[in-house]
PDB file of C-alpha atoms in Angstrom:
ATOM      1  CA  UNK A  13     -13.088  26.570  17.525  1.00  0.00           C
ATOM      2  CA  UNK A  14     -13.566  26.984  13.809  1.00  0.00           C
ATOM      3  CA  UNK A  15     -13.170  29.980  11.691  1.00  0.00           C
ATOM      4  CA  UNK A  16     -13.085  30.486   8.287  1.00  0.00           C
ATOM      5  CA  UNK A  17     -10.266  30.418   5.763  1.00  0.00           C
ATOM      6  CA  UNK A  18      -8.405  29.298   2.619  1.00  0.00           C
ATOM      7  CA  UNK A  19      -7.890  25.502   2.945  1.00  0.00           C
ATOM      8  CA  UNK A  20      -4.700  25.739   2.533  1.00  0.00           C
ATOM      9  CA  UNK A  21      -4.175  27.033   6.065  1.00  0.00           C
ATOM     10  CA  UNK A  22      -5.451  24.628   7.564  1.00  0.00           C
ATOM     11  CA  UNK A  23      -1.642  22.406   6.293  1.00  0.00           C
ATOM     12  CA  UNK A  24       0.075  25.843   7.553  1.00  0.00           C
ATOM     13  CA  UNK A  25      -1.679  25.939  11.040  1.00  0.00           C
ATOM     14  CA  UNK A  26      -1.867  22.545  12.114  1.00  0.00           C
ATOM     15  CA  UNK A  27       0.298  20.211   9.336  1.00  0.00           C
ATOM     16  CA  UNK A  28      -1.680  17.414   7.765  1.00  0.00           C
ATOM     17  CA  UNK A  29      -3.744  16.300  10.709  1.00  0.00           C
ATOM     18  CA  UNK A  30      -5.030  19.827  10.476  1.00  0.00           C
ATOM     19  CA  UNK A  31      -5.770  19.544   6.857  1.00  0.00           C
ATOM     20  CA  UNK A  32      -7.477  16.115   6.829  1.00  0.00           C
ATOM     21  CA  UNK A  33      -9.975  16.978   9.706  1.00  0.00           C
ATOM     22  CA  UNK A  34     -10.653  19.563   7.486  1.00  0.00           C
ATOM     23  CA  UNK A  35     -11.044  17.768   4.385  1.00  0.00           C
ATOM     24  CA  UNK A  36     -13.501  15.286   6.060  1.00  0.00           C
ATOM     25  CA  UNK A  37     -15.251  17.785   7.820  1.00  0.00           C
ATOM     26  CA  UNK A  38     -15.922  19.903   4.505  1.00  0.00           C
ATOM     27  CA  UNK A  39     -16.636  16.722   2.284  1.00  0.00           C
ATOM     28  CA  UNK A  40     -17.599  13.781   4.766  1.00  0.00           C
ATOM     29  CA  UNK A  41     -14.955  11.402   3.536  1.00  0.00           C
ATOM     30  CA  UNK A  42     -13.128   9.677   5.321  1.00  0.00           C
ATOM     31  CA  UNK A  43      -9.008  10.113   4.283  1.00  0.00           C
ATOM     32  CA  UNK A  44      -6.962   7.037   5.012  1.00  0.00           C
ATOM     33  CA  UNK A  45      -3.590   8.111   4.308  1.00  0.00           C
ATOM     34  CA  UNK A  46      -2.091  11.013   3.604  1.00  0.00           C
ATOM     35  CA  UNK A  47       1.129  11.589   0.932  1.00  0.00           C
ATOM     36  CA  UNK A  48       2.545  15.015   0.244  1.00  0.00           C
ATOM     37  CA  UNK A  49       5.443  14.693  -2.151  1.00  0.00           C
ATOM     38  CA  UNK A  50       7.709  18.152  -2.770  1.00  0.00           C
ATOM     39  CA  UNK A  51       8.602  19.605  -5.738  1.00  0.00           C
ATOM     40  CA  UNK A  52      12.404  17.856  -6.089  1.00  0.00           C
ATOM     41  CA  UNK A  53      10.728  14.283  -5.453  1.00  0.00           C
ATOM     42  CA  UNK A  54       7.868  15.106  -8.346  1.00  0.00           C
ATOM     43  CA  UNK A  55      10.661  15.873 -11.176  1.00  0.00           C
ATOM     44  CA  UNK A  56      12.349  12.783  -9.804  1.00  0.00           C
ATOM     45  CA  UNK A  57       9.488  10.723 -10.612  1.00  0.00           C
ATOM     46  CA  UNK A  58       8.687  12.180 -13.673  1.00  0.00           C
ATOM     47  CA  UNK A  59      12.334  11.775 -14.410  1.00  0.00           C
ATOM     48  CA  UNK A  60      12.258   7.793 -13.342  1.00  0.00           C
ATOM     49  CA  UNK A  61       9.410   7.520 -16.194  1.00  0.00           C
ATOM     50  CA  UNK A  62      11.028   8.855 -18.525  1.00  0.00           C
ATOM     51  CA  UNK A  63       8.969  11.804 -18.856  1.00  0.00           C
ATOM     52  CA  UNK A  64       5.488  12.195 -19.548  1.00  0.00           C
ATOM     53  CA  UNK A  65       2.901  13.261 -22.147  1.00  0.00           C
ATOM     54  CA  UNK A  66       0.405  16.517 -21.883  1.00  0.00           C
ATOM     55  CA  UNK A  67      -1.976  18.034 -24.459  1.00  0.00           C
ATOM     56  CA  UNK A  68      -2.338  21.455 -24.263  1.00  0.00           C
ATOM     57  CA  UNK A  69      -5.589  23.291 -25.477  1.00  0.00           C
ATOM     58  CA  UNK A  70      -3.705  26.844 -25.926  1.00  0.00           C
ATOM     59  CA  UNK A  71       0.154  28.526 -26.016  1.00  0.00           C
ATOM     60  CA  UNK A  72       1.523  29.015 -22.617  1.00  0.00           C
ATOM     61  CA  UNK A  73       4.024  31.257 -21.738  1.00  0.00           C
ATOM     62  CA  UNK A  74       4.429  32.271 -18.227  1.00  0.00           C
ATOM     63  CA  UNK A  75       7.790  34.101 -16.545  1.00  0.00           C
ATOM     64  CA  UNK A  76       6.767  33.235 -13.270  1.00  0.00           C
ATOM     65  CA  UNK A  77       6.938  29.207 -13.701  1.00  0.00           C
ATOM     66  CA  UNK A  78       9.395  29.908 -16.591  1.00  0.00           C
ATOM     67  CA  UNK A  79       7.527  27.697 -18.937  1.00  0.00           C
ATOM     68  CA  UNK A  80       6.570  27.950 -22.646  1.00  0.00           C
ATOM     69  CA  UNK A  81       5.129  25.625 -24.457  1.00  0.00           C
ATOM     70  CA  UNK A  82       2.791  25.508 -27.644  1.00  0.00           C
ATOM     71  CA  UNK A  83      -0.693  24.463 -27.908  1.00  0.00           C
ATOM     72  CA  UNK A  84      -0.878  20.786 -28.913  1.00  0.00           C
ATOM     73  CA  UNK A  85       1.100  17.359 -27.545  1.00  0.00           C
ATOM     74  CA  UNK A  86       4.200  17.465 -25.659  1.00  0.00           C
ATOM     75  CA  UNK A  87       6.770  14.982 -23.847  1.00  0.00           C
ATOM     76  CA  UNK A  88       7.844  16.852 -20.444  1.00  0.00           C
ATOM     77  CA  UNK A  89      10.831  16.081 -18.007  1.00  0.00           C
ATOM     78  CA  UNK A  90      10.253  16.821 -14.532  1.00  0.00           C
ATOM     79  CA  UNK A  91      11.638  20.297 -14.597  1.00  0.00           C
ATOM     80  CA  UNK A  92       8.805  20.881 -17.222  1.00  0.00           C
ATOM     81  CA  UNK A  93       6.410  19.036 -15.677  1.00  0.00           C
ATOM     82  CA  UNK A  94       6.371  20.726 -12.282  1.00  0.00           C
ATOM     83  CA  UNK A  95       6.117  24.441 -14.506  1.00  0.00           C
ATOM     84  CA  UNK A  96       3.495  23.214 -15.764  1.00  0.00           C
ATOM     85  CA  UNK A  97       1.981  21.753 -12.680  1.00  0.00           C
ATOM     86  CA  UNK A  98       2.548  24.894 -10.979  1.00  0.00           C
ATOM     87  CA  UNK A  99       1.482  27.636 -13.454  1.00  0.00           C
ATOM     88  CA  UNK A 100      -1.973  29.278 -13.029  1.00  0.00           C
ATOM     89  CA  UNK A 101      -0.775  32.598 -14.882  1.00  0.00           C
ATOM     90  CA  UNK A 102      -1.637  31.439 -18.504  1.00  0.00           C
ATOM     91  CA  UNK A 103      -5.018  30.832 -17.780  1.00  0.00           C
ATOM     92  CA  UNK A 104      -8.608  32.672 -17.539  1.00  0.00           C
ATOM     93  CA  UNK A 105      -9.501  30.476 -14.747  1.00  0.00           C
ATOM     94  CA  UNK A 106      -6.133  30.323 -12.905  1.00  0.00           C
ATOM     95  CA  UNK A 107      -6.212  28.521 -10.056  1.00  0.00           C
ATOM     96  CA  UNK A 108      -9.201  26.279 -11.218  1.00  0.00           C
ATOM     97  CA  UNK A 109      -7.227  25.475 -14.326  1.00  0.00           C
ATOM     98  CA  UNK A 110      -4.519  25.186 -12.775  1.00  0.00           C
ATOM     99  CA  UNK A 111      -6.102  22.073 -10.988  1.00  0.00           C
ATOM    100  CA  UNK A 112      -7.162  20.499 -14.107  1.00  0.00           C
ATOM    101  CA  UNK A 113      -3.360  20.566 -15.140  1.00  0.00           C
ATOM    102  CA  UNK A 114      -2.569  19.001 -12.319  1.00  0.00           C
ATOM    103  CA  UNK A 115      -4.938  15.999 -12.959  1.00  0.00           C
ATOM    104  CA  UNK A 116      -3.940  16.003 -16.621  1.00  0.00           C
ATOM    105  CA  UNK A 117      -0.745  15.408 -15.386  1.00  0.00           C
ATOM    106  CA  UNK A 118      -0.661  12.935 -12.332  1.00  0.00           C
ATOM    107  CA  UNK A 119      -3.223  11.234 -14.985  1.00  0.00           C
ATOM    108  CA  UNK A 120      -0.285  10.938 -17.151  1.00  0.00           C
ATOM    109  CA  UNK A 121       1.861   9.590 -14.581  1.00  0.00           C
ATOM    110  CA  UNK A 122      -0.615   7.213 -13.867  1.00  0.00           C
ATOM    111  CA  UNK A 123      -0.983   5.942 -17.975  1.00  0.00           C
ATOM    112  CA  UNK A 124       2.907   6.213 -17.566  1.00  0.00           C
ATOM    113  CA  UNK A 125       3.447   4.088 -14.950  1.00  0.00           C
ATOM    114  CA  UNK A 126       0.364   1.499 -15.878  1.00  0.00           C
ATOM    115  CA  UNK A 127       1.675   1.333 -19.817  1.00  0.00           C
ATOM    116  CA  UNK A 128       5.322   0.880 -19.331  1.00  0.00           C
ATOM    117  CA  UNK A 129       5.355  -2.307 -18.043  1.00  0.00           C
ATOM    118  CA  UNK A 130       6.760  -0.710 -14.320  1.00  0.00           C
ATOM    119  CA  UNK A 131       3.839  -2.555 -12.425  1.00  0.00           C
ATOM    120  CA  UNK A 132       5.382  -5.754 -14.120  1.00  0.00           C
ATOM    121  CA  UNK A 133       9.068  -5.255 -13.705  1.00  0.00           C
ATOM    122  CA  UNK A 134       9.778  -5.855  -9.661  1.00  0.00           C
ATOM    123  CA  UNK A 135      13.210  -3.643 -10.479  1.00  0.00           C
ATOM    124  CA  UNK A 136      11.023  -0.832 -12.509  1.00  0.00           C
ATOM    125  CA  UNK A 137       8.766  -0.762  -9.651  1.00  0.00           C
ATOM    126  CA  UNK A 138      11.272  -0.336  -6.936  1.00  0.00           C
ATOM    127  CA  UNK A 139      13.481   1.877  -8.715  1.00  0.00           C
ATOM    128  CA  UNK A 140      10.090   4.219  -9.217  1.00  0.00           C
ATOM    129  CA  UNK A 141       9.009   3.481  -5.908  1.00  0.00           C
ATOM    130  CA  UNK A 142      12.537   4.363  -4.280  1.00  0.00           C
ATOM    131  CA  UNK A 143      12.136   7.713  -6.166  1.00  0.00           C
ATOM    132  CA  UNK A 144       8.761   8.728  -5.132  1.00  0.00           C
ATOM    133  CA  UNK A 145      10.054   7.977  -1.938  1.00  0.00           C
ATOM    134  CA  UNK A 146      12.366   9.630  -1.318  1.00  0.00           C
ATOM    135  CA  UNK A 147      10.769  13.054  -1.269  1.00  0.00           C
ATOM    136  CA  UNK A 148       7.502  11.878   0.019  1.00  0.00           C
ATOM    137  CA  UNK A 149       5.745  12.684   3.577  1.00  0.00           C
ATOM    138  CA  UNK A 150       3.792  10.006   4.564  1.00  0.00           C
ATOM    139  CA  UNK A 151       0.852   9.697   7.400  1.00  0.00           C
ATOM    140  CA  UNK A 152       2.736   7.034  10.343  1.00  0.00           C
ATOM    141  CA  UNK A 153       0.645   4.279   9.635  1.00  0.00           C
ATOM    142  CA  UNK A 154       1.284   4.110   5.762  1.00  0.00           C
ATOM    143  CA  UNK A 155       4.514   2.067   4.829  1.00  0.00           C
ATOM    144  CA  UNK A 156       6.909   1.376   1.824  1.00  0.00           C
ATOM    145  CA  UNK A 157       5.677  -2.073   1.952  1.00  0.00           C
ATOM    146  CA  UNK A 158       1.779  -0.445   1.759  1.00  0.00           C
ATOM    147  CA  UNK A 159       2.908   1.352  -1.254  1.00  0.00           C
ATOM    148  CA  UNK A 160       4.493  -1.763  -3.372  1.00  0.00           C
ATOM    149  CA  UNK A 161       1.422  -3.313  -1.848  1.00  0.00           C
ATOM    150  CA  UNK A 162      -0.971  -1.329  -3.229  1.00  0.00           C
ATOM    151  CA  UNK A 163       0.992  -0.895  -6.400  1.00  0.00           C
ATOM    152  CA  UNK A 164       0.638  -4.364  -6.963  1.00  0.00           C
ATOM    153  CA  UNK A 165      -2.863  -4.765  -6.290  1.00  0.00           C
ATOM    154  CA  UNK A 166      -3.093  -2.423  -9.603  1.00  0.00           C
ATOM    155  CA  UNK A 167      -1.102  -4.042 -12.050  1.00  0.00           C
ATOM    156  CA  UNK A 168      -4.066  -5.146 -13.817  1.00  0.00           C
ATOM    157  CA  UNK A 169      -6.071  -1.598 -13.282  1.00  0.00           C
ATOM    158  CA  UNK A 170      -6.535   0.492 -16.831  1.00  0.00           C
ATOM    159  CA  UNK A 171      -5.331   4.067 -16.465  1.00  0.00           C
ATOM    160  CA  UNK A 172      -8.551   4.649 -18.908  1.00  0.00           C
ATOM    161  CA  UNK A 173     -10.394   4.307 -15.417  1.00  0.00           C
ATOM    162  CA  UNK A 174      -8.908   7.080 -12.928  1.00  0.00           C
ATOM    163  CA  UNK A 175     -11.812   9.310 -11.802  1.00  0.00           C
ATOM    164  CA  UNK A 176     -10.280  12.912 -11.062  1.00  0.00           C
ATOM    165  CA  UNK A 177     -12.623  14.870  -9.524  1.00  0.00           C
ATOM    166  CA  UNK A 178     -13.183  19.298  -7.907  1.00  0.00           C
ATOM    167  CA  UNK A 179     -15.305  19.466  -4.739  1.00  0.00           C
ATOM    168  CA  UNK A 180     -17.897  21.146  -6.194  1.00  0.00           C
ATOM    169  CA  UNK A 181     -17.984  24.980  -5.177  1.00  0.00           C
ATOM    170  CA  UNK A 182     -20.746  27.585  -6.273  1.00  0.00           C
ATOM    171  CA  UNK A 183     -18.793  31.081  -6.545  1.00  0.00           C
ATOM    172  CA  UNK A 184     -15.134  31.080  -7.629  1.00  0.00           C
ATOM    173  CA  UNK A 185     -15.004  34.534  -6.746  1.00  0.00           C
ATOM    174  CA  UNK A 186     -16.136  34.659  -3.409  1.00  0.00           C
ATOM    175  CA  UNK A 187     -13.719  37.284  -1.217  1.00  0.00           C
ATOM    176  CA  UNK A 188     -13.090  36.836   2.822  1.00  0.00           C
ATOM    177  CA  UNK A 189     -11.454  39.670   4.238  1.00  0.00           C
ATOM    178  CA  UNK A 190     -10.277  41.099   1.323  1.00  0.00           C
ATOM    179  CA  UNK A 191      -9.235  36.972   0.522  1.00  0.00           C
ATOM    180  CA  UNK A 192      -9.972  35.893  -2.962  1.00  0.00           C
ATOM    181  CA  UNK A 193     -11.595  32.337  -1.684  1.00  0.00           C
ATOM    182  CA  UNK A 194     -14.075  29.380  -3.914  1.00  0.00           C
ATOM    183  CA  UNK A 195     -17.013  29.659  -1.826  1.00  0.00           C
ATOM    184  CA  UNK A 196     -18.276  25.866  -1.730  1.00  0.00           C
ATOM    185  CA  UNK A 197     -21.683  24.265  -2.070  1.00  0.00           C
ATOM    186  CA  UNK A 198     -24.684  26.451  -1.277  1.00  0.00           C
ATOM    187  CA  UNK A 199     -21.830  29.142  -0.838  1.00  0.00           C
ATOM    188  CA  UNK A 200     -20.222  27.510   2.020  1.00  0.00           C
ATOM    189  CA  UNK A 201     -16.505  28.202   2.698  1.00  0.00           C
ATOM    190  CA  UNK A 202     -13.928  26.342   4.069  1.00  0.00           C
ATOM    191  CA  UNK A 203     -13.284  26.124   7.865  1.00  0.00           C
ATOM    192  CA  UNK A 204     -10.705  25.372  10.053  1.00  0.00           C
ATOM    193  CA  UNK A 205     -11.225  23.224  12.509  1.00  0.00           C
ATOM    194  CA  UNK A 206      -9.363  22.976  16.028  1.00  0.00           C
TER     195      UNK A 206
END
């Protein structure tokens, strides 16, 4: 049976199997893999890179994720980094903004990864490889080999091309049961599926 609920339930009530029938049902796409990384593994990559860059468009300064930082161009550890991936208090849009963040900053992985020769360097790529690792959760059929494999198939792939993209939603306000939900296209909202 379906009902209808915040997406992410669906990872609550049924793990990721749960969450990508959902997915595809809501945005007919089909997901390969899945890779859910938690939040010790993410500073550890951040960490292997060195750090990353983010440009922000205002001041932040939010108890909650214990992160202040001033408008403008910043290098980030992973401590940092996962503040800032996690804060939606410093922002009019929240949870929406929050997302772009999050792109900003996986896209800055990405440059990170692409410009500092770690595709290049077999022992750069392990050593980041062995720390996303780690601290990743991985679908059964996706591998460590899979990963270098892929990683290699990249190493001439310009960070300048990453497409991030929002399913598209009509009313960021919607409210379900007293939820605060994004109602999707046409005002749909998401449902779980069995």
């Amino acid at each position: 049976r379906s009902r209808h609920d915040k997406i992410n339930s669906a990872i609550g009530e049924g793990g990721p199997a749960l969450l990508i029938a959902t997915i595809e049902k809501l945005t007919n796409i089909r997901v390969d893999h899945y890779v859910q990384v938690d939040f010790v593994g993410f500073k550890k990559m951040v960490d292997k890179l060195g750090g990353v860059d983010i440009c922000l468009k205002q001041d932040v300064n939010d108890a909650k994720s214990r992160l202040t930082l001033s408008k403008g161009r910043h290098h980030i550890n992973g401590t940092t980094a996962l503040a800032f991936a996690r804060d939606r208090h410093s922002f009019a849009g929240q949870d929406l903004d929050r997302i772009k963040n999050q792109q900003q900053l996986i896209g800055s992985m990405i440059h990170k990864v692409l410009s500092s020769g770690t595709l290049l360097n077999p022992l750069k790529l392990n050593g980041f490889l062995n720390a996303a690792t780690s601290s990743l959760q991985v679908d059964e059929t996706l591998t460590f080999g899979d990963m270098k494999d892929i990683a290699l198939r990249v190493r001439g792939f310009n960070s300048g091309h990453v497409l991030f993209t929002t399913v598209p939603f009509s009313n960021p306000s919607a409210r379900i049961n007293g939820a605060s939900v994004v109602a999707g296209p046409a005002g749909s909202v998401p449902a779980l599926m069995p």
